[in-house]
CSV table of C-alpha atoms in Angstrom, one decimal:
chain,number,residue,atom,x,y,z
A,18,MET,CA,5.1,-10.9,23.3
A,19,LYS,CA,2.8,-11.1,20.3
A,20,TYR,CA,1.9,-7.6,18.8
A,21,ASP,CA,-0.8,-6.6,16.4
A,22,LEU,CA,1.1,-4.8,13.8
A,23,VAL,CA,0.2,-1.7,11.7
A,24,PHE,CA,2.4,-0.8,8.8
A,25,GLU,CA,2.0,2.7,7.0
A,26,GLY,CA,2.2,3.1,3.3
A,27,GLY,CA,5.3,4.8,1.7
A,28,GLY,CA,6.4,2.9,-1.5
A,29,ALA,CA,10.1,2.2,-1.6
A,30,LYS,CA,10.6,3.7,1.8
A,31,GLY,CA,8.8,0.7,3.2
A,32,MET,CA,12.1,-1.3,2.9
A,33,VAL,CA,12.8,0.4,6.4
A,34,PHE,CA,10.2,-2.1,7.9
A,35,VAL,CA,12.6,-4.9,7.3
A,36,GLY,CA,15.2,-3.6,9.7
A,37,ALA,CA,12.6,-2.7,12.2
A,38,LEU,CA,11.0,-6.1,12.2
A,39,GLU,CA,14.5,-7.9,12.4
A,40,GLU,CA,15.1,-6.1,15.7
A,41,LEU,CA,11.6,-6.8,16.9
A,42,PHE,CA,11.8,-10.5,16.2
A,43,ASN,CA,15.4,-10.8,17.4
A,44,ARG,CA,14.1,-9.8,20.9
A,45,GLY,CA,11.7,-12.8,20.9
A,46,HIS,CA,8.6,-10.9,19.9
A,47,SER,CA,6.2,-12.1,17.1
A,48,ALA,CA,3.3,-10.9,15.0
A,49,GLY,CA,-0.4,-11.3,15.7
A,50,ARG,CA,-2.9,-9.6,13.5
A,51,LEU,CA,-1.5,-7.6,10.5
A,52,LEU,CA,-2.8,-4.3,9.0
A,53,GLY,CA,-1.1,-2.5,6.2
A,54,THR,CA,-1.6,0.1,3.4
A,55,SER,CA,0.4,0.1,0.2
A,56,ALA,CA,4.0,-0.8,1.0
A,57,GLY,CA,2.8,-1.8,4.5
A,58,ALA,CA,0.3,-4.2,2.8
A,59,ILE,CA,3.2,-5.9,1.0
A,60,THR,CA,5.1,-6.3,4.3
A,61,ALA,CA,2.0,-7.6,6.1
A,62,VAL,CA,1.3,-10.3,3.3
A,63,LEU,CA,4.9,-11.4,3.4
A,64,LEU,CA,4.8,-11.8,7.2
A,65,ALA,CA,1.4,-13.7,6.9
A,66,ALA,CA,2.9,-16.0,4.4
A,67,GLY,CA,5.7,-17.0,6.7
A,68,TYR,CA,8.5,-14.8,5.8
A,69,SER,CA,10.8,-13.9,8.5
A,70,PRO,CA,12.9,-10.5,8.4
A,71,ALA,CA,15.9,-12.6,7.3
A,72,ASN,CA,13.9,-13.9,4.4
A,73,MET,CA,12.7,-10.3,3.6
A,74,LEU,CA,16.3,-9.1,3.7
A,75,LYS,CA,17.3,-11.9,1.2
A,76,ALA,CA,14.5,-10.6,-1.1
A,77,LEU,CA,15.6,-7.1,-0.9
A,78,ASN,CA,19.1,-8.2,-2.2
A,79,GLU,CA,17.7,-9.9,-5.3
A,80,LYS,CA,19.0,-8.9,-8.7
A,81,GLU,CA,17.7,-9.0,-12.2
A,82,ASN,CA,20.0,-8.2,-15.0
A,83,GLY,CA,22.4,-6.6,-12.6
A,84,ARG,CA,19.8,-4.2,-11.0
A,85,SER,CA,17.5,-4.6,-8.1
A,86,VAL,CA,14.5,-6.7,-8.9
A,87,PHE,CA,12.3,-3.9,-7.5
A,88,ALA,CA,13.4,-1.5,-10.3
A,89,GLY,CA,11.2,-3.7,-12.5
A,90,PHE,CA,8.1,-2.6,-10.4
A,91,MET,CA,8.2,0.6,-12.4
A,92,GLY,CA,7.3,-1.3,-15.6
A,93,GLU,CA,6.6,-0.5,-19.1
A,94,PRO,CA,2.8,-0.2,-19.7
A,95,GLU,CA,1.0,-3.3,-20.8
A,96,PRO,CA,0.3,-3.2,-24.7
A,97,PHE,CA,-2.9,-1.8,-25.7
A,98,THR,CA,-5.3,-3.9,-27.7
A,99,LYS,CA,-6.9,-2.7,-30.9
A,100,GLU,CA,-10.1,-2.4,-29.1
A,101,GLU,CA,-8.8,-0.4,-26.2
A,102,VAL,CA,-7.2,2.1,-28.6
A,103,LYS,CA,-10.4,2.4,-30.6
A,104,LYS,CA,-12.5,3.1,-27.5
A,105,SER,CA,-9.7,5.3,-25.8
A,106,ALA,CA,-10.0,9.1,-24.8
A,107,THR,CA,-6.8,9.5,-26.9
A,108,ARG,CA,-8.7,8.4,-30.1
A,109,GLN,CA,-11.7,10.6,-29.2
A,110,VAL,CA,-9.4,13.6,-29.1
A,111,PHE,CA,-8.5,13.0,-32.7
A,112,THR,CA,-12.1,12.5,-33.7
A,113,ASN,CA,-12.9,15.9,-32.2
A,114,ILE,CA,-10.4,17.6,-34.3
A,115,ASP,CA,-11.7,18.3,-37.8
A,116,LEU,CA,-8.9,18.7,-40.3
A,117,LYS,CA,-10.4,20.6,-43.2
A,118,PHE,CA,-7.7,19.7,-45.7
A,119,VAL,CA,-8.2,15.9,-44.9
A,120,PRO,CA,-10.9,14.2,-47.0
A,121,GLY,CA,-13.7,12.9,-44.8
A,122,PHE,CA,-13.2,9.3,-45.8
A,123,MET,CA,-9.6,9.5,-44.6
A,124,GLU,CA,-10.2,11.0,-41.2
A,125,GLY,CA,-11.2,7.8,-39.5
A,126,PRO,CA,-8.3,5.7,-40.6
A,127,LEU,CA,-5.9,8.6,-39.9
A,128,ASP,CA,-7.3,9.0,-36.3
A,129,ASP,CA,-6.9,5.3,-35.8
A,130,ALA,CA,-3.3,5.3,-37.1
A,131,LEU,CA,-2.3,8.3,-34.9
A,132,ALA,CA,-3.8,6.9,-31.7
A,133,ARG,CA,-2.3,3.5,-32.5
A,134,TRP,CA,1.1,5.1,-33.0
A,135,LEU,CA,0.9,7.0,-29.7
A,136,ALA,CA,-0.1,3.8,-27.9
A,137,ASP,CA,2.8,1.7,-29.4
A,138,HIS,CA,5.7,4.3,-29.4
A,139,PRO,CA,8.0,3.9,-26.4
A,140,ARG,CA,8.1,7.7,-25.8
A,141,SER,CA,4.5,8.3,-25.8
A,142,ARG,CA,3.1,5.0,-24.4
A,143,HIS,CA,3.6,6.0,-20.7
A,144,PHE,CA,1.5,9.2,-21.4
A,145,VAL,CA,-1.3,7.1,-23.0
A,146,ALA,CA,-1.3,4.8,-20.2
A,147,PHE,CA,-1.4,7.7,-17.8
A,148,VAL,CA,-4.5,9.1,-19.5
A,149,GLU,CA,-6.4,5.8,-20.2
A,150,ARG,CA,-5.2,3.8,-17.2
A,151,GLY,CA,-4.7,6.3,-14.5
A,152,GLY,CA,-1.0,5.5,-14.0
A,153,TRP,CA,2.5,6.0,-15.7
A,154,PHE,CA,3.7,2.6,-15.0
A,155,SER,CA,2.4,-1.0,-15.1
A,156,ALA,CA,2.6,-3.2,-11.9
A,157,ALA,CA,2.7,-6.5,-13.9
A,158,ARG,CA,6.2,-7.1,-12.7
A,159,PHE,CA,5.2,-6.5,-9.1
A,160,ILE,CA,2.3,-9.0,-9.4
A,161,SER,CA,4.6,-11.8,-10.9
A,162,TRP,CA,7.1,-11.1,-8.1
A,163,LEU,CA,4.5,-11.4,-5.3
A,164,GLN,CA,3.1,-14.5,-6.8
A,165,ALA,CA,6.5,-16.1,-6.9
A,166,LYS,CA,7.2,-15.1,-3.2
A,167,LEU,CA,3.8,-16.5,-2.1
A,168,ASP,CA,4.3,-19.7,-4.0
A,169,THR,CA,7.6,-20.5,-2.4
A,170,ASP,CA,7.9,-21.6,1.2
A,171,PRO,CA,10.6,-19.2,2.6
A,172,GLN,CA,11.8,-21.9,5.0
A,173,THR,CA,12.2,-24.9,2.8
A,174,GLU,CA,12.1,-23.2,-0.7
A,175,LEU,CA,9.6,-25.8,-1.7
A,176,LYS,CA,6.8,-24.8,-4.0
A,177,ARG,CA,3.2,-24.3,-2.7
A,178,ALA,CA,0.1,-22.6,-4.1
A,179,TYR,CA,-0.6,-19.6,-2.1
A,180,SER,CA,-0.8,-17.0,-4.9
A,181,PRO,CA,-4.1,-18.1,-6.4
A,182,MET,CA,-5.8,-18.0,-3.1
A,183,THR,CA,-8.6,-15.8,-2.0
A,184,LEU,CA,-8.4,-13.9,1.2
A,185,LYS,CA,-10.6,-16.5,2.9
A,186,GLN,CA,-8.5,-19.3,1.6
A,187,PHE,CA,-5.2,-17.5,2.5
A,188,PHE,CA,-6.4,-17.2,6.2
A,189,GLU,CA,-7.4,-20.9,6.3
A,190,ALA,CA,-3.8,-21.8,5.1
A,191,THR,CA,-1.9,-19.4,7.4
A,192,GLN,CA,-4.3,-18.8,10.3
A,193,VAL,CA,-3.0,-15.2,10.2
A,194,GLU,CA,-5.6,-12.2,10.5
A,195,LEU,CA,-4.3,-10.1,7.5
A,196,SER,CA,-6.1,-6.9,6.5
A,197,VAL,CA,-5.0,-4.4,3.8
A,198,VAL,CA,-6.3,-1.1,3.1
A,199,ALA,CA,-7.5,0.3,-0.3
A,200,ALA,CA,-9.7,3.2,-1.6
A,201,ASP,CA,-12.7,2.8,-3.6
A,202,THR,CA,-12.9,5.9,-5.9
A,203,THR,CA,-16.2,4.8,-7.5
A,204,ASP,CA,-18.0,4.6,-4.1
A,205,ASN,CA,-15.7,7.3,-2.4
A,206,ARG,CA,-14.9,5.1,0.6
A,207,LEU,CA,-12.2,3.2,2.5
A,208,LEU,CA,-12.0,-0.4,1.9
A,209,VAL,CA,-10.5,-2.9,4.6
A,210,LEU,CA,-9.9,-6.1,2.6
A,211,ASN,CA,-9.8,-9.2,4.6
A,212,ARG,CA,-11.4,-12.6,5.0
A,213,ARG,CA,-14.6,-11.1,6.6
A,214,THR,CA,-15.2,-8.3,4.3
A,215,ALA,CA,-14.0,-9.6,0.8
A,216,PRO,CA,-13.6,-13.4,1.3
A,217,ASP,CA,-13.5,-14.1,-2.5
A,218,CYS,CA,-11.0,-11.3,-3.4
A,219,PRO,CA,-7.7,-12.9,-4.5
A,220,VAL,CA,-5.0,-12.0,-1.8
A,221,VAL,CA,-2.5,-10.9,-4.7
A,222,ARG,CA,-5.1,-8.6,-6.2
A,223,ALA,CA,-6.0,-7.2,-2.7
A,224,VAL,CA,-2.4,-6.2,-2.1
A,225,ARG,CA,-2.1,-4.9,-5.6
A,226,MET,CA,-5.1,-2.6,-5.1
A,227,SER,CA,-3.6,-1.3,-1.7
A,228,MET,CA,-0.4,-0.3,-3.4
A,229,SER,CA,-1.8,1.3,-6.5
A,230,ILE,CA,-0.3,4.9,-5.9
A,231,PRO,CA,-2.5,7.2,-8.1
A,232,LEU,CA,-0.8,8.5,-11.2
A,233,VAL,CA,2.0,6.2,-10.7
A,234,TRP,CA,0.6,2.8,-11.3
A,235,ASP,CA,-2.5,2.0,-13.4
A,236,GLU,CA,-5.7,1.8,-11.5
A,237,VAL,CA,-7.3,-1.5,-10.6
A,238,VAL,CA,-10.9,-2.3,-11.8
A,239,TRP,CA,-12.6,-4.7,-9.6
A,240,LYS,CA,-13.7,-7.9,-11.5
A,241,GLU,CA,-16.9,-9.7,-10.9
A,242,GLU,CA,-15.1,-13.0,-10.1
A,243,TRP,CA,-13.5,-11.3,-7.1
A,244,GLY,CA,-16.8,-11.4,-5.2
A,245,ASN,CA,-18.5,-8.6,-3.1
A,246,TYR,CA,-17.3,-6.3,-0.4
A,247,LEU,CA,-19.5,-6.6,2.8
A,248,GLY,CA,-22.1,-8.2,0.6
A,249,GLN,CA,-22.1,-5.3,-2.1
A,250,ALA,CA,-21.4,-6.0,-5.7
A,251,MET,CA,-18.1,-4.3,-6.7
A,252,ALA,CA,-17.6,-5.1,-10.4
A,253,GLY,CA,-16.4,-2.2,-12.2
A,254,HIS,CA,-15.4,-0.2,-9.2
A,255,VAL,CA,-12.0,1.6,-9.5
A,256,ILE,CA,-9.7,0.9,-6.6
A,257,VAL,CA,-6.4,2.8,-5.8
A,258,ASP,CA,-4.0,3.1,-3.0
A,259,GLY,CA,-5.5,3.1,0.5
A,260,GLY,CA,-3.2,6.0,1.5
A,261,MET,CA,-5.6,8.2,-0.3
A,262,LEU,CA,-7.9,7.9,2.5
A,263,SER,CA,-5.8,6.6,5.5
A,264,ASN,CA,-2.2,5.7,5.2
A,265,PHE,CA,-1.9,4.5,8.9
A,266,PRO,CA,-5.3,3.4,10.3
A,267,ILE,CA,-4.1,2.3,13.6
A,268,GLU,CA,-7.4,3.4,15.2
A,269,LEU,CA,-8.9,0.2,13.6
A,270,PHE,CA,-6.9,-2.0,16.1
A,271,ILE,CA,-7.6,0.4,19.0
A,272,SER,CA,-11.4,0.9,18.6
A,273,ASP,CA,-13.9,-1.8,19.8
A,274,GLU,CA,-16.9,0.0,18.2
A,275,ALA,CA,-19.3,-2.4,16.4
A,276,PRO,CA,-18.7,-1.0,12.9
A,277,VAL,CA,-15.0,-1.6,13.4
A,278,THR,CA,-15.2,-5.1,14.8
A,279,ARG,CA,-17.6,-5.9,12.0
A,280,LEU,CA,-14.6,-5.6,9.7
A,281,MET,CA,-11.7,-6.4,12.0
A,282,GLY,CA,-13.2,-9.2,14.2
A,283,PRO,CA,-13.3,-9.1,17.9
A,284,LYS,CA,-10.7,-6.9,19.7
A,285,GLN,CA,-7.6,-9.0,20.8
A,286,ASP,CA,-5.6,-8.6,24.1
A,287,ASN,CA,-2.5,-8.3,22.0
A,288,PRO,CA,-0.7,-4.9,22.4
A,289,VAL,CA,-0.7,-2.7,19.3
A,290,LEU,CA,2.5,-1.5,17.6
A,291,GLY,CA,2.4,0.9,14.6
A,292,MET,CA,5.3,1.3,12.3
A,293,LEU,CA,5.2,4.9,10.8
A,294,ILE,CA,7.4,6.2,8.1
A,295,ASP,CA,8.7,9.5,9.2
A,296,GLU,CA,10.1,11.6,6.2
A,297,SER,CA,11.1,14.3,8.6
A,298,LEU,CA,13.6,12.1,10.3
A,299,PRO,CA,16.9,12.0,8.4
A,300,VAL,CA,18.6,8.7,7.4
A,301,PRO,CA,22.4,9.0,8.1
A,302,ALA,CA,24.3,8.1,4.8
A,303,ARG,CA,27.6,8.8,3.2
A,304,LYS,CA,27.6,11.3,0.4
A,305,GLY,CA,29.2,10.4,-2.8
A,306,ILE,CA,30.8,12.5,-5.5
A,307,LEU,CA,28.6,11.4,-8.5
A,308,VAL,CA,24.9,11.8,-8.8
A,309,ASP,CA,22.4,9.7,-10.8
A,310,VAL,CA,19.5,11.9,-12.1
A,311,ASN,CA,16.5,9.8,-12.8
A,312,ILE,CA,13.2,11.8,-12.9
A,313,LYS,CA,10.0,9.8,-12.2
A,314,PRO,CA,6.3,11.0,-11.9
A,315,GLY,CA,6.5,10.9,-8.2
A,316,ASP,CA,9.4,13.4,-8.3
A,317,LEU,CA,7.6,15.9,-10.5
A,318,ARG,CA,6.4,19.1,-8.4
A,319,THR,CA,2.8,18.7,-9.7
A,320,VAL,CA,2.5,15.1,-8.3
A,321,GLN,CA,4.2,16.2,-5.1
A,322,ARG,CA,1.7,19.1,-4.7
A,323,ILE,CA,-1.2,16.7,-5.3
A,324,LYS,CA,0.3,14.3,-2.7
A,325,SER,CA,0.9,17.0,-0.2
A,326,LEU,CA,-2.8,18.2,-0.6
A,327,VAL,CA,-4.1,14.7,-0.2
A,328,ASN,CA,-1.8,14.0,2.9
A,329,THR,CA,-3.2,17.2,4.4
A,330,MET,CA,-6.9,16.5,3.8
A,331,THR,CA,-6.8,12.8,4.7
A,332,GLY,CA,-4.0,12.6,7.2
A,333,ALA,CA,-5.6,14.7,10.0
A,334,HIS,CA,-7.6,11.8,11.5
A,335,ASP,CA,-4.6,9.6,11.5
A,336,LYS,CA,-2.4,12.2,13.2
A,337,MET,CA,-5.0,12.8,15.8
A,338,VAL,CA,-4.8,9.1,17.0
A,339,ILE,CA,-1.1,8.9,16.6
A,340,GLU,CA,-0.6,11.9,18.9
A,341,GLU,CA,-2.9,10.3,21.5
A,342,TYR,CA,-1.4,7.0,21.4
A,343,GLU,CA,2.3,8.0,20.6
A,344,HIS,CA,3.7,5.3,22.7
A,345,LEU,CA,2.3,2.7,20.4
A,346,VAL,CA,4.0,4.2,17.4
A,347,VAL,CA,7.7,3.7,16.2
A,348,ARG,CA,8.7,6.5,13.9
A,349,LEU,CA,11.1,5.0,11.3
A,350,PRO,CA,13.4,7.5,9.5
A,351,ALA,CA,13.1,7.8,5.7
A,352,GLY,CA,14.3,11.4,5.0
A,353,GLY,CA,15.9,11.8,1.7
A,354,TYR,CA,14.4,8.6,0.3
A,355,GLY,CA,11.8,8.7,-2.5
A,356,THR,CA,8.4,6.9,-2.7
A,357,THR,CA,9.2,5.5,-6.1
A,358,GLU,CA,13.0,5.0,-5.5
A,359,PHE,CA,12.8,1.2,-6.1
A,360,ASP,CA,16.1,1.2,-7.9
A,361,MET,CA,18.1,2.6,-5.0
A,362,SER,CA,21.7,1.5,-4.7
A,363,ASP,CA,22.5,-1.5,-2.3
A,364,GLU,CA,24.3,0.9,-0.1
A,365,ARG,CA,21.3,3.3,0.2
A,366,ARG,CA,18.9,0.3,0.8
A,367,ASN,CA,21.3,-1.1,3.5
A,368,VAL,CA,21.6,2.2,5.2
A,369,LEU,CA,17.7,2.6,5.2
A,370,VAL,CA,17.4,-0.9,6.6
A,371,GLY,CA,20.0,-0.2,9.3
A,372,ALA,CA,18.2,2.9,10.2
A,373,GLY,CA,15.0,0.9,10.8
A,374,ARG,CA,16.8,-1.7,12.9
A,375,ASN,CA,18.5,1.0,15.0
A,376,THR,CA,15.3,3.0,15.6
A,377,MET,CA,13.4,-0.1,16.7
A,378,LYS,CA,16.2,-1.0,19.1
A,379,VAL,CA,15.9,2.6,20.7
A,380,TYR,CA,12.0,2.3,20.8
A,381,LEU,CA,12.1,-1.2,22.4
A,382,ASP,CA,14.7,0.0,25.0
A,383,ALA,CA,12.4,2.9,26.0
A,384,HIS,CA,9.1,1.0,25.8
A,385,PRO,CA,9.4,-2.5,27.4
A,386,ALA,CA,6.7,-5.0,26.5
A,387,PRO,CA,3.5,-2.8,26.8
A,388,ARG,CA,0.4,-4.1,28.6
A,389,ALA,CA,-2.2,-5.3,26.3
A,390,VAL,CA,-5.7,-3.6,25.9
A,391,SER,CA,-8.6,-5.9,26.2
A,392,ALA,CA,-11.9,-5.6,24.2
A,393,ARG,CA,-13.4,-3.7,27.1
A,394,GLY,CA,-10.3,-1.4,27.4
A,395,ALA,CA,-9.2,-3.2,30.6
A,396,LYS,CA,-5.4,-3.4,31.1
A,397,SER,CA,-3.6,-6.7,31.5
A,398,LYS,CA,-0.2,-8.4,31.1
A,399,GLY,CA,2.2,-5.8,31.9
A,400,ALA,CA,3.0,-2.1,31.7
A,401,LYS,CA,0.9,1.0,31.2
A,402,ALA,CA,-1.2,1.3,27.9
A,403,ALA,CA,-2.8,4.6,28.4
A,404,PRO,CA,-2.6,7.2,25.6
A,405,ARG,CA,0.1,9.7,25.9
A,406,GLY,CA,-0.8,12.7,27.8
A,407,ALA,CA,-4.0,11.1,29.3
A,408,LYS,CA,-4.6,11.9,33.0
A,409,GLY,CA,-6.4,9.2,34.8
A,410,ALA,CA,-9.5,7.2,33.7
A,411,LYS,CA,-11.1,10.4,32.3
A,412,GLY,CA,-8.2,11.0,29.9
A,413,VAL,CA,-7.9,7.4,28.8
A,414,LYS,CA,-11.7,7.4,28.0
A,415,SER,CA,-11.4,10.6,26.1
A,416,ALA,CA,-8.5,9.4,23.9
A,417,LYS,CA,-10.4,6.0,23.3
A,418,THR,CA,-13.5,7.9,22.4
A,419,ALA,CA,-11.5,9.9,19.9
A,420,ALA,CA,-10.1,6.7,18.4
A,421,ASP,CA,-13.6,5.2,18.3
A,422,ARG,CA,-15.1,8.2,16.7
A,423,ILE,CA,-12.3,8.6,14.0
A,424,ALA,CA,-12.4,4.8,13.0
A,425,VAL,CA,-16.2,4.8,12.6
A,426,ARG,CA,-16.0,8.0,10.6
A,427,LEU,CA,-13.2,6.6,8.5
A,428,LEU,CA,-15.2,3.5,7.7
A,429,ARG,CA,-18.6,5.4,7.1
A,430,ARG,CA,-19.6,4.9,3.4
A,431,LYS,CA,-20.4,8.0,1.5
A,432,PRO,CA,-23.3,7.8,-1.0
A,433,THR,CA,-22.5,6.9,-4.5
A,434,ARG,CA,-22.7,9.8,-6.7
A,435,LYS,CA,-25.2,9.2,-9.6
């Protein structure tokens, strides 16, 4: 059976997808259309590029200087240029401080030197990046890793040139319908990036935008050469993680409303399967005696409060559809794992992957290949596809209407604030 797959965002917890996919594919199933947010976007693009779960598992075990290669994703901020420092908010703070005991002709050079020192010093560079670029870490290492993966055929290990491709070119090369979700903070709206909506956007940059967790990684500013989004110029727009607006937009594969199909293309007959990272479900693991303490921005209480508020405000619409279409969702356990825990030990990672594998096994045993839902909502090819709790045609229609309404509302553009 070919499934249209939806992957939730979740940072490092997204490693659980590998185990789930391994079980899914081992049963003879395959992927149709792919939709992902943040970590889900990374999984989706690798699948589209031909990576099997076994290939992904091999990538998870890669080391760099004795540590997991993923630890490098939390990279040192890129160096600040002289011009960046001169125009920075950090430099402006010093300008606004009038030191009475410093001669006027010395204040400018002194302000420049202090701002430069803060931008260069290892202990303050992260803070300056946080203020100036919107994130504590650089994602440069992630980009180089993804480029290397896309430029290597996972089956033959021969070189190819996928990483420079635009979303349109990537589709032409793979014939896989890939969509990744991002959030445009300039225009206050959700972006669904694919070959229809942003054909000239580089595929690597699309994924980078989708995984740009606010406050953790620096924001992405859309470049003019990346083209338009739905015909609208985007140069200069600030883009962050799609989870800010919808971390699990499964409704985009359920709805067949015109505003949705305009972005996603005609609705397919493939059944939909969503992989949801559930932090309330514990991951069984052995407890050790020693504990490593490594505080990151994502672990700070302030950041967690902001994350909780955002999840509460923006997750309601996702939750409504999930509850109605519960049978289309497999809840993958991730309790006890951190969003930015990219440097987790091999043992912890293997336990997480194993939990994904076992959970998918239980799900598939309980949900034999479901019946597909056609563009008209007609059932075909197998078992029941009605929403959970729906009673008869009226209940199915009600749930479908809810999915349509939520999907359209999610995509509705809010006016740009002048």
